[in-house]
Structures are given as C-alpha cells and as structure tokens.
Amino acid sequence: MPLETTEYIWMDGEFVPWDEANVHVLTHSLHYGMGVFEGIRCYDTSRGPAVFRLRDHMERLGNSADLVNIDLPYSVEEFIDASREMIRKNDQDECYIRPIVFYGYKEMGLNPEDSPVKAAIAVWPWGSYLGEESLKKGVETKITEWRRIHPKILPPQAKTTANYANSILAKQDALEGGYDEAILLNMDGEVAEGPGENLFIVEDGEVITPPLSSGALEGITRNSIMTVAEDMGIPVFEETITEDRLKEADEAFFTGTAAEVTPIREVDDGIIGEGGRGEITKRLQGKFFDIIKGKDEDYDEWLDFVYD
C-alpha cells in the first residue's frame, strides 16, 4: 500500500518538505545497512493526539545505537520534542512515527567512522499493519525456513536496518506461500518471533512468550501486554516455545507497534485452538485498545499527549 504522504519530514533539525527529504545515492547506510530506527504510533484520543510510550521508544533507539557503536547526533529529549512537533506541524491526529539514524554520504568502505551520522523523523497515516479484519479474525501464518538472526551474527536486541533483511526474507516467504505472516524459529529450532512482531501463546489460562534469549526483540508492546496481563490477574511467563507447543496452544497472538495485538488463527495450515480470536487474546486486546485510546487513565503514564 503506497504511503499517504504528509507535508514535512524532520531531517537533522530542520523541517523539510516531504518530496525534498532526500539523501545521496552513496549514503553509507544505503550500501552497508548500518542504521537504527524505531516504529511508534500516535493515537487519536478524546483528549487529543497521544503517542504511545514515546520516551521508551526513543530510549530504545539510543540503546540500539549503543549496541552498534553509533553516536546519536541528538538527545532522547530532542528526538521526543521533534516527534511531537512533527505531529503538530503535519496536523496529524493519528499517525505512525518513524525515527531513523544512519551514516550519511562522505566515505565508502566498511569503516563508517568518517561518515556523518544523520537523523530523520517522518510521520504519516497508517492503518492496521496486517489488516483491520485480522484484529478479529486472526491471521494465517507459516513457520518459515529462514531462521532468526543469532546474537553472535548481529545483535537481535538492536533495531538495526541490517537486521530487517532477515525479516524481509521471512515475510516474502510467507506471502509467496499464500500466508499473511511468517514465524521465525531460532538456530536451535525454538520459536523466536514474527518478522516484525513478538509472539505469545495461551495455555490453560496462562500467557507465555519466548524469552529474549530466544532471539526475540525486547518489544515495547510485548512489555505492555505482559504488564497489562499481570494487572488483570492473568499469569505471564517467559518460556521456551517449541514448534509443537505453538501448534498445540489454546490461543496465539502477535504484538508490536504496527501489529498492535493481532490473533494468530493458523500455523502451517493447522488451526490454533478454536481459530480466530481466543477469549484471553480478546480481553488483552480490548484493554490495550482502551489504553492507547486514552480510555483507561490508570495507564496515562504510557501516553505522551501532543498538545499539553
């Protein structure tokens, strides 16, 4: 689906018209894949637009940069302020926010040391990543032959542009097979995550997600759902999930900024539970949407309102 453009993109401290926000073809990160980014959502609430866990996302951007030795050119506070200003300047009530930090044009070769570190933030309207119907009906998934990157190859806890080549191959594999989404196992054959989502299963009323040691990203929506489940009295555990355990689960669902809380209906053509959205998934999804829409003030600390 083509992007619905907005008026401005923030680039290195300046608000640049969308069509003029360009980089040189010899930009270092374009050739060697070393950049870090975030995906963040702003929601339209009865109290005005609010960004979900904005500070947590920007702090993770900084952590990703640290893991791959990129010096952020701006502070977390400056990224937060720029994001809020971008939403205001582009007159958005609800949008997706994409900050990215990358090596710019100056040097070529594997050592990026002399290349300038550049930063940009774009915002645009973006609906449900896996489709609006998927939030109720769930998605059909395939366990891809591609494996989740190993920590000794690339740091899976860093949201680097390079890491997402792994995700792209998995996604393409699923789509070519007629599925909605992929599921990646790690090198030990354990469930890690989706190409751009964390994964949960439900067994006997308990919510279980793979540990970070499986190669799963430390997702902010993942953390949110674990916190919410505990607050609702639903037991939550981080445990190894085998392929068989996934397929025999009572329920399964994805979480992520883009996917939000999306049920998994099928894995490799096998129905999960009764198919569609299970009862615990429905409860967690409902609570999550109440929170992001500003309807549950107990979680207001997770919302950064654009207009104070």
GROMACS .gro file of C-alpha atoms in nm:
model
  308
    1MET     CA    1   0.000   0.000   0.000
    2PRO     CA    2   0.151   0.338  -0.101
    3LEU     CA    3   0.235   0.578   0.178
    4GLU     CA    4  -0.010   0.859   0.243
    5THR     CA    5   0.232   1.149   0.243
    6THR     CA    6   0.237   1.437   0.487
    7GLU     CA    7   0.383   1.785   0.443
    8TYR     CA    8   0.715   1.775   0.629
    9ILE     CA    9   0.992   1.540   0.737
   10TRP     CA   10   1.235   1.636   1.012
   11MET     CA   11   1.593   1.597   0.891
   12ASP     CA   12   1.891   1.691   1.106
   13GLY     CA   13   1.698   1.954   1.299
   14GLU     CA   14   1.517   2.108   1.001
   15PHE     CA   15   1.161   2.063   0.874
   16VAL     CA   16   1.197   1.969   0.508
   17PRO     CA   17   0.912   1.936   0.255
   18TRP     CA   18   0.829   1.567   0.205
   19ASP     CA   19   0.946   1.546  -0.157
   20GLU     CA   20   1.273   1.724  -0.077
   21ALA     CA   21   1.374   1.491   0.209
   22ASN     CA   22   1.642   1.312   0.008
   23VAL     CA   23   1.985   1.158   0.061
   24HIS     CA   24   2.279   1.097  -0.172
   25VAL     CA   25   2.290   0.767  -0.362
   26LEU     CA   26   2.629   0.695  -0.198
   27THR     CA   27   2.489   0.729   0.153
   28HIS     CA   28   2.691   0.481   0.360
   29SER     CA   29   2.396   0.309   0.528
   30LEU     CA   30   2.225   0.251   0.194
   31HIS     CA   31   2.520   0.036   0.090
   32TYR     CA   32   2.616  -0.134   0.416
   33GLY     CA   33   2.293  -0.150   0.614
   34MET     CA   34   2.407   0.015   0.934
   35GLY     CA   35   2.135   0.233   1.078
   36VAL     CA   36   1.892   0.219   1.370
   37PHE     CA   37   1.525   0.308   1.377
   38GLU     CA   38   1.201   0.291   1.571
   39GLY     CA   39   0.834   0.241   1.492
   40ILE     CA   40   0.594   0.441   1.710
   41ARG     CA   41   0.222   0.517   1.695
   42CYS     CA   42   0.024   0.827   1.780
   43TYR     CA   43  -0.345   0.769   1.856
   44ASP     CA   44  -0.646   0.997   1.837
   45THR     CA   45  -0.798   1.018   2.186
   46SER     CA   46  -1.078   1.222   2.340
   47ARG     CA   47  -0.801   1.438   2.492
   48GLY     CA   48  -0.621   1.495   2.164
   49PRO     CA   49  -0.345   1.300   1.985
   50ALA     CA   50  -0.122   1.096   2.216
   51VAL     CA   51   0.194   0.898   2.139
   52PHE     CA   52   0.217   0.554   2.298
   53ARG     CA   53   0.531   0.512   2.511
   54LEU     CA   54   0.725   0.774   2.317
   55ARG     CA   55   1.010   0.804   2.567
   56ASP     CA   56   1.054   0.426   2.588
   57HIS     CA   57   1.084   0.406   2.211
   58MET     CA   58   1.338   0.686   2.193
   59GLU     CA   59   1.541   0.535   2.475
   60ARG     CA   60   1.543   0.207   2.284
   61LEU     CA   61   1.663   0.398   1.978
   62GLY     CA   62   1.956   0.514   2.190
   63ASN     CA   63   2.019   0.162   2.318
   64SER     CA   64   2.018   0.026   1.962
   65ALA     CA   65   2.268   0.290   1.859
   66ASP     CA   66   2.493   0.200   2.153
   67LEU     CA   67   2.486  -0.169   2.059
   68VAL     CA   68   2.620  -0.094   1.711
   69ASN     CA   69   2.854   0.193   1.807
   70ILE     CA   70   2.657   0.477   1.652
   71ASP     CA   71   2.675   0.808   1.837
   72LEU     CA   72   2.330   0.964   1.838
   73PRO     CA   73   2.351   1.320   1.699
   74TYR     CA   74   2.061   1.432   1.920
   75SER     CA   75   1.949   1.356   2.274
   76VAL     CA   76   1.647   1.143   2.358
   77GLU     CA   77   1.474   1.461   2.471
   78GLU     CA   78   1.540   1.629   2.135
   79PHE     CA   79   1.401   1.328   1.947
   80ILE     CA   80   1.089   1.337   2.167
   81ASP     CA   81   1.036   1.710   2.111
   82ALA     CA   82   1.094   1.677   1.735
   83SER     CA   83   0.840   1.393   1.712
   84ARG     CA   84   0.572   1.590   1.887
   85GLU     CA   85   0.643   1.895   1.673
   86MET     CA   86   0.626   1.680   1.359
   87ILE     CA   87   0.277   1.564   1.454
   88ARG     CA   88   0.165   1.921   1.518
   89LYS     CA   89   0.331   2.064   1.206
   90ASN     CA   90   0.176   1.795   0.985
   91ASP     CA   91  -0.163   1.836   1.157
   92GLN     CA   92  -0.198   1.466   1.240
   93ASP     CA   93  -0.444   1.325   1.491
   94GLU     CA   94  -0.337   0.964   1.440
   95CYS     CA   95  -0.020   0.850   1.266
   96TYR     CA   96   0.284   0.627   1.253
   97ILE     CA   97   0.619   0.779   1.353
   98ARG     CA   98   0.948   0.660   1.203
   99PRO     CA   99   1.272   0.798   1.350
  100ILE     CA  100   1.591   0.673   1.185
  101VAL     CA  101   1.960   0.737   1.248
  102PHE     CA  102   2.210   0.640   0.980
  103TYR     CA  103   2.552   0.705   0.832
  104GLY     CA  104   2.542   0.964   0.557
  105TYR     CA  105   2.748   1.043   0.249
  106LYS     CA  106   3.121   1.101   0.273
  107GLU     CA  107   3.323   0.778   0.285
  108MET     CA  108   3.278   0.436   0.129
  109GLY     CA  109   3.410   0.109   0.265
  110LEU     CA  110   3.318  -0.095   0.571
  111ASN     CA  111   3.452   0.150   0.827
  112PRO     CA  112   3.186   0.421   0.875
  113GLU     CA  113   3.395   0.625   1.119
  114ASP     CA  114   3.438   0.928   0.894
  115SER     CA  115   3.080   0.930   0.764
  116PRO     CA  116   2.845   1.184   0.924
  117VAL     CA  117   2.567   1.047   1.144
  118LYS     CA  118   2.232   1.171   1.014
  119ALA     CA  119   1.885   1.164   1.167
  120ALA     CA  120   1.531   1.193   1.036
  121ILE     CA  121   1.175   1.157   1.161
  122ALA     CA  122   0.875   1.102   0.936
  123VAL     CA  123   0.507   1.072   1.029
  124TRP     CA  124   0.221   0.951   0.815
  125PRO     CA  125  -0.126   0.794   0.848
  126TRP     CA  126  -0.104   0.414   0.865
  127GLY     CA  127  -0.384   0.173   0.949
  128SER     CA  128  -0.368  -0.180   1.082
  129TYR     CA  129  -0.047  -0.346   0.961
  130LEU     CA  130  -0.196  -0.690   0.899
  131GLY     CA  131  -0.539  -0.561   0.801
  132GLU     CA  132  -0.834  -0.437   1.003
  133GLU     CA  133  -1.018  -0.771   0.980
  134SER     CA  134  -0.716  -0.955   1.121
  135LEU     CA  135  -0.770  -0.791   1.460
  136LYS     CA  136  -1.086  -1.001   1.498
  137LYS     CA  137  -1.042  -1.298   1.267
  138GLY     CA  138  -0.670  -1.351   1.315
  139VAL     CA  139  -0.401  -1.426   1.059
  140GLU     CA  140  -0.274  -1.733   0.880
  141THR     CA  141   0.096  -1.792   0.940
  142LYS     CA  142   0.379  -2.009   0.817
  143ILE     CA  143   0.688  -2.121   1.004
  144THR     CA  144   0.949  -2.004   0.758
  145GLU     CA  145   1.269  -2.189   0.672
  146TRP     CA  146   1.460  -1.870   0.741
  147ARG     CA  147   1.595  -1.859   1.097
  148ARG     CA  148   1.604  -1.563   1.333
  149ILE     CA  149   1.949  -1.399   1.342
  150HIS     CA  150   2.181  -1.535   1.611
  151PRO     CA  151   2.330  -1.294   1.871
  152LYS     CA  152   2.679  -1.389   1.752
  153ILE     CA  153   2.591  -1.275   1.399
  154LEU     CA  154   2.403  -0.949   1.463
  155PRO     CA  155   2.257  -0.814   1.788
  156PRO     CA  156   1.885  -0.905   1.780
  157GLN     CA  157   1.812  -0.655   2.059
  158ALA     CA  158   1.913  -0.366   1.831
  159LYS     CA  159   1.656  -0.235   1.584
  160THR     CA  160   1.907  -0.203   1.303
  161THR     CA  161   1.819  -0.170   0.939
  162ALA     CA  162   2.051  -0.464   0.863
  163ASN     CA  163   1.855  -0.698   1.091
  164TYR     CA  164   1.540  -0.644   0.891
  165ALA     CA  165   1.682  -0.810   0.581
  166ASN     CA  166   1.618  -1.127   0.783
  167SER     CA  167   1.259  -1.014   0.840
  168ILE     CA  168   1.202  -0.923   0.475
  169LEU     CA  169   1.305  -1.271   0.356
  170ALA     CA  170   1.075  -1.434   0.610
  171LYS     CA  171   0.784  -1.207   0.515
  172GLN     CA  172   0.832  -1.270   0.144
  173ASP     CA  173   0.844  -1.644   0.206
  174ALA     CA  174   0.510  -1.632   0.387
  175LEU     CA  175   0.341  -1.412   0.128
  176GLU     CA  176   0.465  -1.626  -0.162
  177GLY     CA  177   0.309  -1.927   0.009
  178GLY     CA  178  -0.028  -1.753   0.043
  179TYR     CA  179   0.001  -1.674   0.414
  180ASP     CA  180  -0.045  -1.345   0.596
  181GLU     CA  181   0.269  -1.359   0.809
  182ALA     CA  182   0.574  -1.565   0.897
  183ILE     CA  183   0.701  -1.709   1.224
  184LEU     CA  184   1.075  -1.742   1.272
  185LEU     CA  185   1.249  -2.010   1.475
  186ASN     CA  186   1.597  -1.951   1.614
  187MET     CA  187   1.902  -2.162   1.529
  188ASP     CA  188   1.802  -2.412   1.800
  189GLY     CA  189   1.461  -2.463   1.643
  190GLU     CA  190   1.273  -2.268   1.911
  191VAL     CA  191   1.006  -2.008   1.835
  192ALA     CA  192   1.157  -1.658   1.835
  193GLU     CA  193   0.909  -1.409   1.687
  194GLY     CA  194   0.742  -1.284   1.371
  195PRO     CA  195   0.926  -1.073   1.113
  196GLY     CA  196   0.812  -0.754   1.287
  197GLU     CA  197   0.619  -0.879   1.589
  198ASN     CA  198   0.664  -1.056   1.918
  199LEU     CA  199   0.464  -1.373   1.971
  200PHE     CA  200   0.255  -1.504   2.262
  201ILE     CA  201   0.067  -1.825   2.323
  202VAL     CA  202  -0.204  -1.908   2.576
  203GLU     CA  203  -0.204  -2.240   2.761
  204ASP     CA  204  -0.457  -2.328   3.032
  205GLY     CA  205  -0.526  -1.963   3.105
  206GLU     CA  206  -0.159  -1.863   3.118
  207VAL     CA  207   0.013  -1.627   2.876
  208ILE     CA  208   0.358  -1.734   2.757
  209THR     CA  209   0.612  -1.558   2.537
  210PRO     CA  210   0.963  -1.661   2.429
  211PRO     CA  211   1.248  -1.523   2.644
  212LEU     CA  212   1.479  -1.262   2.497
  213SER     CA  213   1.748  -1.531   2.486
  214SER     CA  214   1.546  -1.694   2.207
  215GLY     CA  215   1.633  -1.401   1.981
  216ALA     CA  216   1.307  -1.212   2.036
  217LEU     CA  217   1.327  -0.834   2.032
  218GLU     CA  218   1.254  -0.665   2.363
  219GLY     CA  219   0.932  -0.524   2.225
  220ILE     CA  220   0.763  -0.230   2.392
  221THR     CA  221   0.416  -0.361   2.307
  222ARG     CA  222   0.535  -0.702   2.434
  223ASN     CA  223   0.630  -0.543   2.764
  224SER     CA  224   0.299  -0.355   2.774
  225ILE     CA  225   0.092  -0.671   2.725
  226MET     CA  226   0.292  -0.858   2.990
  227THR     CA  227   0.229  -0.573   3.235
  228VAL     CA  228  -0.140  -0.547   3.150
  229ALA     CA  229  -0.192  -0.924   3.176
  230GLU     CA  230  -0.036  -0.928   3.522
  231ASP     CA  231  -0.252  -0.632   3.626
  232MET     CA  232  -0.559  -0.826   3.507
  233GLY     CA  233  -0.459  -1.130   3.712
  234ILE     CA  234  -0.356  -1.337   3.410
  235PRO     CA  235  -0.034  -1.536   3.479
  236VAL     CA  236   0.251  -1.444   3.242
  237PHE     CA  237   0.570  -1.642   3.182
  238GLU     CA  238   0.875  -1.621   2.959
  239GLU     CA  239   0.943  -1.976   2.846
  240THR     CA  240   1.089  -2.163   2.552
  241ILE     CA  241   0.821  -2.237   2.294
  242THR     CA  242   0.878  -2.528   2.061
  243GLU     CA  243   0.710  -2.563   1.723
  244ASP     CA  244   0.482  -2.835   1.861
  245ARG     CA  245   0.393  -2.629   2.168
  246LEU     CA  246   0.293  -2.337   1.945
  247LYS     CA  247   0.072  -2.555   1.728
  248GLU     CA  248  -0.098  -2.713   2.028
  249ALA     CA  249  -0.164  -2.382   2.207
  250ASP     CA  250  -0.514  -2.277   2.307
  251GLU     CA  251  -0.456  -1.931   2.159
  252ALA     CA  252  -0.174  -1.737   1.997
  253PHE     CA  253  -0.123  -1.375   1.904
  254PHE     CA  254   0.131  -1.123   1.776
  255THR     CA  255   0.216  -0.792   1.939
  256GLY     CA  256   0.400  -0.492   1.802
  257THR     CA  257   0.370  -0.123   1.726
  258ALA     CA  258   0.247  -0.197   1.375
  259ALA     CA  259   0.054  -0.519   1.451
  260GLU     CA  260  -0.079  -0.396   1.789
  261VAL     CA  261  -0.246  -0.715   1.921
  262THR     CA  262  -0.328  -0.949   1.633
  263PRO     CA  263  -0.461  -1.304   1.686
  264ILE     CA  264  -0.294  -1.596   1.508
  265ARG     CA  265  -0.564  -1.817   1.357
  266GLU     CA  266  -0.348  -2.078   1.185
  267VAL     CA  267   0.010  -2.202   1.182
  268ASP     CA  268   0.119  -2.412   0.882
  269ASP     CA  269  -0.248  -2.469   0.788
  270GLY     CA  270  -0.331  -2.601   1.135
  271ILE     CA  271  -0.599  -2.423   1.340
  272ILE     CA  272  -0.486  -2.273   1.671
  273GLY     CA  273  -0.741  -2.353   1.942
  274GLU     CA  274  -1.086  -2.281   1.805
  275GLY     CA  275  -0.949  -2.048   1.540
  276GLY     CA  276  -0.980  -1.671   1.532
  277ARG     CA  277  -0.953  -1.460   1.844
  278GLY     CA  278  -0.946  -1.651   2.172
  279GLU     CA  279  -1.102  -1.523   2.494
  280ILE     CA  280  -0.780  -1.415   2.667
  281THR     CA  281  -0.649  -1.257   2.346
  282LYS     CA  282  -0.978  -1.067   2.319
  283ARG     CA  283  -0.952  -0.941   2.678
  284LEU     CA  284  -0.592  -0.827   2.638
  285GLN     CA  285  -0.662  -0.669   2.301
  286GLY     CA  286  -0.962  -0.482   2.440
  287LYS     CA  287  -0.765  -0.349   2.735
  288PHE     CA  288  -0.475  -0.250   2.509
  289PHE     CA  289  -0.703  -0.051   2.278
  290ASP     CA  290  -0.867   0.120   2.575
  291ILE     CA  291  -0.521   0.224   2.696
  292ILE     CA  292  -0.390   0.357   2.365
  293LYS     CA  293  -0.715   0.546   2.306
  294GLY     CA  294  -0.683   0.718   2.644
  295LYS     CA  295  -0.986   0.543   2.792
  296ASP     CA  296  -0.801   0.395   3.090
  297GLU     CA  297  -0.638   0.667   3.296
  298ASP     CA  298  -0.454   0.409   3.508
  299TYR     CA  299  -0.207   0.387   3.220
  300ASP     CA  300  -0.182   0.755   3.132
  301GLU     CA  301   0.192   0.744   3.203
  302TRP     CA  302   0.225   0.549   2.877
  303LEU     CA  303   0.068   0.832   2.674
  304ASP     CA  304   0.254   1.143   2.565
  305PHE     CA  305  -0.012   1.396   2.471
  306VAL     CA  306   0.095   1.611   2.178
  307TYR     CA  307  -0.086   1.921   2.299
  308ASP     CA  308  -0.025   1.985   2.668
   0.00000   0.00000   0.00000
